[in-house]
Amino acid sequence: MKRSSRSFNAQPWQAYTPTFNGSPTTANVALFWMRLGDTLFIQGSFQVTVVNASDAAFTIPFGFSVDTTKVAGSRLHTYGKATRLNATSIADRVVGYNSSYATSLVISDRGQAGPVLGQVGWDTVVANNEYIILNAWVPINGWKATR
């Protein structure tokens, strides 16, 4: 068996604290990111203790931006799943890219016509004191799949 001379660029999981668009009150933030090739993976959870009507979006780790040349072919730029969790119910949401936020991902409960994910407020995505658990991935500007 011949081994490939190419190998993936990979980094271990690292904790990070995002900025939440519109400054909803959050607690228990436990988000992590890692690199695999040209893709940034994010997983973890956070609690939104006080919601507002600002677009539900959070930043990816500082210094990175979405590689829009790699998302342009998707009708809805959906790159993950978020789960709204409270004491009595679980509801799925989507995590994705919206061209209004070059360094953030949005959380939505719906798509819209056209090439971007529909933007909705924190008060649509989650209620006060509920948790969001998410797994997402997105291609990053300047990253290559292999070394």
mmCIF file of C-alpha atoms in Angstrom:
data_model
loop_
_atom_site.group_PDB
_atom_site.id
_atom_site.type_symbol
_atom_site.label_atom_id
_atom_site.label_comp_id
_atom_site.label_asym_id
_atom_site.label_seq_id
_atom_site.Cartn_x
_atom_site.Cartn_y
_atom_site.Cartn_z
ATOM 1 C CA MET A 1 0.000 0.000 0.000
ATOM 2 C CA LYS A 2 1.408 3.344 -1.027
ATOM 3 C CA ARG A 3 0.969 6.184 1.455
ATOM 4 C CA SER A 4 -0.022 9.570 0.211
ATOM 5 C CA SER A 5 2.601 12.271 0.527
ATOM 6 C CA ARG A 6 -0.192 14.731 1.377
ATOM 7 C CA SER A 7 -1.483 15.046 4.904
ATOM 8 C CA PHE A 8 -4.295 17.066 6.412
ATOM 9 C CA ASN A 9 -3.679 20.226 8.387
ATOM 10 C CA ALA A 10 -5.192 19.409 11.778
ATOM 11 C CA GLN A 11 -5.245 21.029 15.200
ATOM 12 C CA PRO A 12 -6.721 19.779 18.499
ATOM 13 C CA TRP A 13 -9.890 21.189 20.073
ATOM 14 C CA GLN A 14 -9.443 24.610 21.694
ATOM 15 C CA ALA A 15 -11.864 26.558 23.881
ATOM 16 C CA TYR A 16 -13.047 29.980 22.746
ATOM 17 C CA THR A 17 -15.571 32.579 23.820
ATOM 18 C CA PRO A 18 -17.589 34.068 20.982
ATOM 19 C CA THR A 19 -19.254 37.450 20.784
ATOM 20 C CA PHE A 20 -23.016 37.075 20.542
ATOM 21 C CA ASN A 21 -24.706 39.491 18.138
ATOM 22 C CA GLY A 22 -27.016 41.949 19.900
ATOM 23 C CA SER A 23 -25.539 41.048 23.287
ATOM 24 C CA PRO A 24 -28.156 38.651 24.639
ATOM 25 C CA THR A 25 -27.321 37.712 28.214
ATOM 26 C CA THR A 26 -25.506 34.369 28.148
ATOM 27 C CA ALA A 27 -24.090 31.974 30.733
ATOM 28 C CA ASN A 28 -22.392 28.592 30.856
ATOM 29 C CA VAL A 29 -20.611 29.186 27.540
ATOM 30 C CA ALA A 30 -18.587 26.108 26.586
ATOM 31 C CA LEU A 31 -17.637 26.343 22.906
ATOM 32 C CA PHE A 32 -14.650 24.691 21.259
ATOM 33 C CA TRP A 33 -13.088 24.836 17.804
ATOM 34 C CA MET A 34 -10.652 22.763 15.815
ATOM 35 C CA ARG A 35 -9.146 22.809 12.368
ATOM 36 C CA LEU A 36 -9.208 19.926 9.947
ATOM 37 C CA GLY A 37 -7.869 20.822 6.519
ATOM 38 C CA ASP A 38 -9.601 23.942 5.250
ATOM 39 C CA THR A 39 -12.518 23.584 7.658
ATOM 40 C CA LEU A 40 -13.226 25.077 11.081
ATOM 41 C CA PHE A 41 -15.354 22.843 13.310
ATOM 42 C CA ILE A 42 -17.239 24.272 16.296
ATOM 43 C CA GLN A 43 -19.042 22.326 19.002
ATOM 44 C CA GLY A 44 -20.375 23.012 22.446
ATOM 45 C CA SER A 45 -23.203 24.729 24.259
ATOM 46 C CA PHE A 46 -24.324 27.941 25.875
ATOM 47 C CA GLN A 47 -27.302 29.218 27.814
ATOM 48 C CA VAL A 48 -29.218 32.322 26.755
ATOM 49 C CA THR A 49 -30.583 33.711 29.998
ATOM 50 C CA VAL A 50 -32.191 36.853 28.523
ATOM 51 C CA VAL A 51 -33.126 36.947 24.829
ATOM 52 C CA ASN A 52 -33.681 39.918 22.520
ATOM 53 C CA ALA A 53 -34.809 40.481 18.937
ATOM 54 C CA SER A 54 -31.286 40.957 17.478
ATOM 55 C CA ASP A 55 -30.220 38.516 14.761
ATOM 56 C CA ALA A 56 -29.154 35.236 16.337
ATOM 57 C CA ALA A 57 -25.475 35.094 15.375
ATOM 58 C CA PHE A 58 -22.171 34.354 17.100
ATOM 59 C CA THR A 59 -18.584 34.954 16.028
ATOM 60 C CA ILE A 60 -16.214 32.268 14.900
ATOM 61 C CA PRO A 61 -12.784 32.386 16.609
ATOM 62 C CA PHE A 62 -10.985 35.735 16.293
ATOM 63 C CA GLY A 63 -8.985 36.340 13.138
ATOM 64 C CA PHE A 64 -10.825 33.893 10.880
ATOM 65 C CA SER A 65 -13.387 34.603 8.170
ATOM 66 C CA VAL A 66 -15.615 32.372 6.067
ATOM 67 C CA ASP A 67 -14.232 31.402 2.655
ATOM 68 C CA THR A 68 -17.147 32.602 0.541
ATOM 69 C CA THR A 69 -15.698 31.030 -2.614
ATOM 70 C CA LYS A 70 -16.460 27.625 -1.093
ATOM 71 C CA VAL A 71 -20.012 28.364 0.074
ATOM 72 C CA ALA A 72 -21.297 30.115 -3.041
ATOM 73 C CA GLY A 73 -22.709 26.946 -4.601
ATOM 74 C CA SER A 74 -25.157 26.156 -1.792
ATOM 75 C CA ARG A 75 -28.742 27.413 -1.877
ATOM 76 C CA LEU A 76 -28.831 27.591 1.886
ATOM 77 C CA HIS A 77 -25.421 27.829 3.463
ATOM 78 C CA THR A 78 -26.218 25.393 6.245
ATOM 79 C CA TYR A 79 -23.191 24.048 8.043
ATOM 80 C CA GLY A 80 -24.454 22.470 11.184
ATOM 81 C CA LYS A 81 -27.178 21.829 13.665
ATOM 82 C CA ALA A 82 -28.215 23.538 16.860
ATOM 83 C CA THR A 83 -30.611 22.072 19.378
ATOM 84 C CA ARG A 84 -32.801 24.247 21.596
ATOM 85 C CA LEU A 85 -33.098 22.525 24.936
ATOM 86 C CA ASN A 86 -35.296 23.291 27.919
ATOM 87 C CA ALA A 87 -36.872 21.296 30.728
ATOM 88 C CA THR A 88 -39.771 20.051 28.623
ATOM 89 C CA SER A 89 -38.771 20.071 24.952
ATOM 90 C CA ILE A 90 -36.069 19.830 22.327
ATOM 91 C CA ALA A 91 -36.265 21.673 18.995
ATOM 92 C CA ASP A 92 -33.809 21.560 16.115
ATOM 93 C CA ARG A 93 -32.328 24.685 14.561
ATOM 94 C CA VAL A 94 -29.776 25.138 11.801
ATOM 95 C CA VAL A 95 -26.392 26.832 11.977
ATOM 96 C CA GLY A 96 -25.063 28.448 8.857
ATOM 97 C CA TYR A 97 -23.383 31.228 6.984
ATOM 98 C CA ASN A 98 -25.151 34.435 6.005
ATOM 99 C CA SER A 99 -23.343 36.990 3.845
ATOM 100 C CA SER A 100 -24.252 39.731 6.342
ATOM 101 C CA TYR A 101 -21.831 38.149 8.830
ATOM 102 C CA ALA A 102 -18.387 37.416 7.341
ATOM 103 C CA THR A 103 -16.881 36.341 10.684
ATOM 104 C CA SER A 104 -19.962 34.831 12.322
ATOM 105 C CA LEU A 105 -22.391 31.967 12.005
ATOM 106 C CA VAL A 106 -26.137 32.422 12.368
ATOM 107 C CA ILE A 107 -28.670 30.214 14.113
ATOM 108 C CA SER A 108 -32.081 30.007 12.476
ATOM 109 C CA ASP A 109 -35.287 28.044 12.581
ATOM 110 C CA ARG A 110 -35.890 28.513 8.862
ATOM 111 C CA GLY A 111 -34.389 29.313 5.501
ATOM 112 C CA GLN A 112 -35.431 31.987 3.072
ATOM 113 C CA ALA A 113 -35.583 32.186 -0.704
ATOM 114 C CA GLY A 114 -32.227 32.963 -2.250
ATOM 115 C CA PRO A 115 -28.640 32.157 -1.420
ATOM 116 C CA VAL A 116 -28.497 32.911 2.312
ATOM 117 C CA LEU A 117 -29.826 31.434 5.508
ATOM 118 C CA GLY A 118 -32.822 33.302 6.933
ATOM 119 C CA GLN A 119 -31.959 35.594 9.814
ATOM 120 C CA VAL A 120 -34.163 35.520 12.907
ATOM 121 C CA GLY A 121 -33.898 37.037 16.360
ATOM 122 C CA TRP A 122 -32.636 35.357 19.491
ATOM 123 C CA ASP A 123 -36.230 35.535 20.758
ATOM 124 C CA THR A 124 -37.301 33.276 17.853
ATOM 125 C CA VAL A 125 -34.477 30.761 18.247
ATOM 126 C CA VAL A 126 -34.562 30.325 22.008
ATOM 127 C CA ALA A 127 -36.488 31.492 25.096
ATOM 128 C CA ASN A 128 -35.056 32.909 28.310
ATOM 129 C CA ASN A 129 -32.897 30.442 30.265
ATOM 130 C CA GLU A 130 -32.745 27.839 27.502
ATOM 131 C CA TYR A 131 -29.633 26.148 26.153
ATOM 132 C CA ILE A 132 -28.290 25.854 22.626
ATOM 133 C CA ILE A 133 -26.159 22.785 21.873
ATOM 134 C CA LEU A 134 -24.429 22.952 18.500
ATOM 135 C CA ASN A 135 -22.102 21.300 16.020
ATOM 136 C CA ALA A 136 -21.053 23.296 12.969
ATOM 137 C CA TRP A 137 -18.385 23.499 10.305
ATOM 138 C CA VAL A 138 -17.389 26.129 7.773
ATOM 139 C CA PRO A 139 -14.502 26.653 5.286
ATOM 140 C CA ILE A 140 -12.029 29.382 6.301
ATOM 141 C CA ASN A 141 -10.235 31.967 4.138
ATOM 142 C CA GLY A 142 -6.572 31.114 3.596
ATOM 143 C CA TRP A 143 -6.777 27.554 4.879
ATOM 144 C CA LYS A 144 -5.823 24.680 2.585
ATOM 145 C CA ALA A 145 -7.106 21.141 2.868
ATOM 146 C CA THR A 146 -3.611 19.664 2.832
ATOM 147 C CA ARG A 147 -0.166 20.797 3.899
#
